[in-house]
Amino acid sequence: MLDFMKKTIESVQGVKNCKIIEENGEISQIFVEADLQALSEVERTSEIKSIVRSVIGAVAIKHNVELDYRKIKVIEYKHDEVAESIINPRIRIVAAYQKRFPKPECVVQLHCFDQEFQGTAPLGDDVATCTFNAFCDAFNQIGLGTMKLKYIHTFTDISMKKVLLVKLEYYHTNGATDTLMGVTEVDEDLPLAVVKATLDAINRRILIKPSLPTRI
């Protein structure tokens, strides 16, 4: 059980390794080694909270176990020195909304490489999935690979906040594949939350070697 749970936790975006400590048949501590990207202390705290929420959500969905966030300790992952520099382009959200005319659509606008990319998808009953499809339409235009949705799940965490979890398959341009998870609090409209969670999953996995052509 714990081995499977460990694999689930390590599939969460940003998590490099984890160790689960069990005492008397119960989980007493979970140490999570994570690749933190934030520079400021405020952003760092927010990033750690996001990772903890992702871990809780992933374990709840996959194993039907509700973890106590107080037992999850996040430790910063230290990178080895890499001789070859790598570009890590960041995709940012411009807008995410629904429109009814001239036809019902979900619209997502993204910003990357000093350009804006707009994607659309037919608006159906499942607004979250429609928004993800519109995101993919915009993302595909950037030229950084493609992605496929595994699931979108909304749940309430221990602090009674509504949280949205996205799990996806990311297909790199070099043929490699990653299974990624992203999470965000749903404190605004659903389309915006879907895009934020998807960006939370994808942004840290986008790497480009300088020798390769880019849109910069």
Tab-separated table of C-alpha atoms in Angstrom, residues 24-162:
chain	number	residue	atom	x	y	z
A	24	ASN	CA	1.565	1.400	14.646
A	25	GLY	CA	-0.098	0.894	11.279
A	26	GLU	CA	-0.734	4.618	10.725
A	27	ILE	CA	1.087	7.234	8.664
A	28	SER	CA	2.967	9.491	11.080
A	29	GLN	CA	5.009	11.595	8.644
A	30	ILE	CA	5.469	12.097	4.913
A	31	PHE	CA	8.668	13.803	3.817
A	32	VAL	CA	8.404	15.241	0.313
A	33	GLU	CA	11.486	16.397	-1.595
A	34	ALA	CA	10.281	19.023	-4.073
A	35	ASP	CA	11.793	21.145	-6.816
A	36	LEU	CA	10.821	24.622	-5.616
A	37	GLN	CA	10.885	27.411	-8.204
A	38	ALA	CA	9.788	30.419	-6.137
A	39	LEU	CA	12.311	33.143	-5.361
A	40	SER	CA	10.596	35.182	-2.656
A	41	GLU	CA	9.607	33.806	0.741
A	42	VAL	CA	5.921	34.567	0.113
A	43	GLU	CA	5.922	32.746	-3.226
A	44	ARG	CA	7.883	29.884	-1.686
A	45	THR	CA	5.269	29.439	1.056
A	46	SER	CA	2.486	29.500	-1.528
A	47	GLU	CA	4.316	26.932	-3.667
A	48	ILE	CA	4.803	24.581	-0.716
A	49	LYS	CA	1.095	24.834	0.158
A	50	SER	CA	0.233	24.058	-3.470
A	51	ILE	CA	2.411	20.932	-3.418
A	52	VAL	CA	0.819	19.772	-0.158
A	53	ARG	CA	-2.674	20.250	-1.634
A	54	SER	CA	-1.642	18.297	-4.735
A	55	VAL	CA	-0.317	15.433	-2.609
A	56	ILE	CA	-3.495	15.333	-0.522
A	57	GLY	CA	-5.689	15.406	-3.621
A	58	ALA	CA	-3.737	12.752	-5.508
A	59	VAL	CA	-3.747	10.330	-2.560
A	60	ALA	CA	-7.445	10.948	-1.884
A	61	ILE	CA	-8.387	10.167	-5.479
A	62	LYS	CA	-6.003	7.260	-6.078
A	63	HIS	CA	-6.097	5.528	-2.690
A	64	ASN	CA	-9.207	6.926	-0.959
A	65	VAL	CA	-7.029	8.045	1.959
A	66	GLU	CA	-7.419	11.499	3.522
A	67	LEU	CA	-4.014	12.730	4.645
A	68	ASP	CA	-3.488	15.248	7.430
A	69	TYR	CA	-1.627	18.197	5.902
A	70	ARG	CA	0.241	18.686	9.196
A	71	LYS	CA	2.036	15.374	8.641
A	72	ILE	CA	3.415	16.397	5.240
A	73	LYS	CA	6.836	18.061	5.345
A	74	VAL	CA	8.228	19.595	2.151
A	75	ILE	CA	12.012	19.646	1.691
A	76	GLU	CA	13.693	21.575	-1.116
A	77	TYR	CA	15.320	19.513	-3.847
A	78	LYS	CA	18.870	20.669	-4.645
A	79	HIS	CA	19.889	20.600	-8.307
A	80	ASP	CA	23.221	19.274	-9.483
A	81	GLU	CA	25.277	21.726	-11.507
A	82	VAL	CA	24.416	21.359	-15.190
A	83	ALA	CA	27.008	22.450	-17.717
A	84	GLU	CA	24.575	23.072	-20.535
A	85	SER	CA	22.091	25.822	-19.872
A	86	ILE	CA	18.459	25.143	-20.709
A	87	ILE	CA	15.695	27.596	-21.532
A	88	ASN	CA	12.575	27.218	-19.390
A	89	PRO	CA	9.881	29.282	-21.123
A	90	ARG	CA	6.941	30.258	-18.941
A	91	ILE	CA	3.415	30.244	-20.284
A	92	ARG	CA	1.074	32.784	-18.744
A	93	ILE	CA	-2.682	33.111	-18.845
A	94	VAL	CA	-4.185	36.077	-20.670
A	95	ALA	CA	-7.854	35.110	-20.507
A	96	ALA	CA	-10.229	32.168	-20.128
A	97	TYR	CA	-13.919	32.608	-20.784
A	98	GLN	CA	-17.057	31.350	-22.527
A	99	LYS	CA	-18.838	33.043	-25.396
A	100	ARG	CA	-22.241	32.351	-26.923
A	101	PHE	CA	-22.019	34.167	-30.263
A	102	PRO	CA	-21.543	33.507	-33.106
A	103	LYS	CA	-21.382	29.976	-31.629
A	104	PRO	CA	-21.004	28.611	-28.076
A	105	GLU	CA	-17.280	28.210	-27.355
A	106	CYS	CA	-14.696	28.108	-24.598
A	107	VAL	CA	-11.834	30.498	-25.296
A	108	VAL	CA	-8.347	30.401	-23.760
A	109	GLN	CA	-5.620	32.950	-24.493
A	110	LEU	CA	-2.013	32.240	-23.499
A	111	HIS	CA	1.180	34.314	-23.573
A	112	CYS	CA	4.606	32.828	-24.355
A	113	PHE	CA	7.709	33.967	-26.268
A	114	ASP	CA	6.299	37.533	-26.348
A	115	GLN	CA	3.323	36.307	-28.370
A	116	GLU	CA	-0.310	35.559	-27.624
A	117	PHE	CA	-2.003	32.337	-28.690
A	118	GLN	CA	-5.777	31.830	-28.711
A	119	GLY	CA	-7.472	28.459	-28.566
A	120	THR	CA	-11.144	27.547	-28.774
A	121	ALA	CA	-13.292	24.465	-28.200
A	122	PRO	CA	-17.038	23.831	-28.558
A	123	LEU	CA	-18.911	24.637	-25.358
A	124	GLY	CA	-20.683	21.606	-23.897
A	125	ASP	CA	-22.131	20.515	-20.562
A	126	ASP	CA	-18.680	19.788	-19.088
A	127	VAL	CA	-17.212	23.292	-18.913
A	128	ALA	CA	-13.976	22.127	-17.271
A	129	THR	CA	-13.153	19.663	-20.061
A	130	CYS	CA	-14.174	22.175	-22.743
A	131	THR	CA	-11.816	24.722	-21.200
A	132	PHE	CA	-8.980	22.179	-21.135
A	133	ASN	CA	-9.588	21.428	-24.828
A	134	ALA	CA	-9.410	25.149	-25.615
A	135	PHE	CA	-6.173	25.331	-23.621
A	136	CYS	CA	-4.747	22.489	-25.728
A	137	ASP	CA	-5.755	24.276	-28.926
A	138	ALA	CA	-3.793	27.355	-27.820
A	139	PHE	CA	-0.875	25.338	-26.416
A	140	ASN	CA	-0.436	23.350	-29.635
A	141	GLN	CA	0.160	26.607	-31.519
A	142	ILE	CA	3.175	27.440	-29.327
A	143	GLY	CA	5.123	24.441	-30.612
A	144	LEU	CA	6.190	22.969	-27.273
A	145	GLY	CA	4.462	19.611	-27.634
A	146	THR	CA	0.944	18.349	-27.020
A	147	MET	CA	-1.084	17.077	-24.091
A	148	LYS	CA	-4.006	14.797	-23.309
A	149	LEU	CA	-6.377	15.007	-20.360
A	150	LYS	CA	-6.588	12.084	-17.932
A	151	TYR	CA	-9.048	13.685	-15.509
A	152	ILE	CA	-10.206	16.873	-13.805
A	153	HIS	CA	-11.427	16.513	-10.227
A	154	THR	CA	-12.821	19.074	-7.795
A	155	PHE	CA	-12.795	18.388	-4.058
A	156	THR	CA	-12.818	20.149	-0.688
A	157	ASP	CA	-9.584	19.957	1.296
A	158	ILE	CA	-9.125	19.752	5.062
A	159	SER	CA	-9.311	23.540	5.419
A	160	MET	CA	-12.696	23.420	3.597
A	161	LYS	CA	-11.366	25.192	0.515
A	162	LYS	CA	-12.563	24.084	-2.920
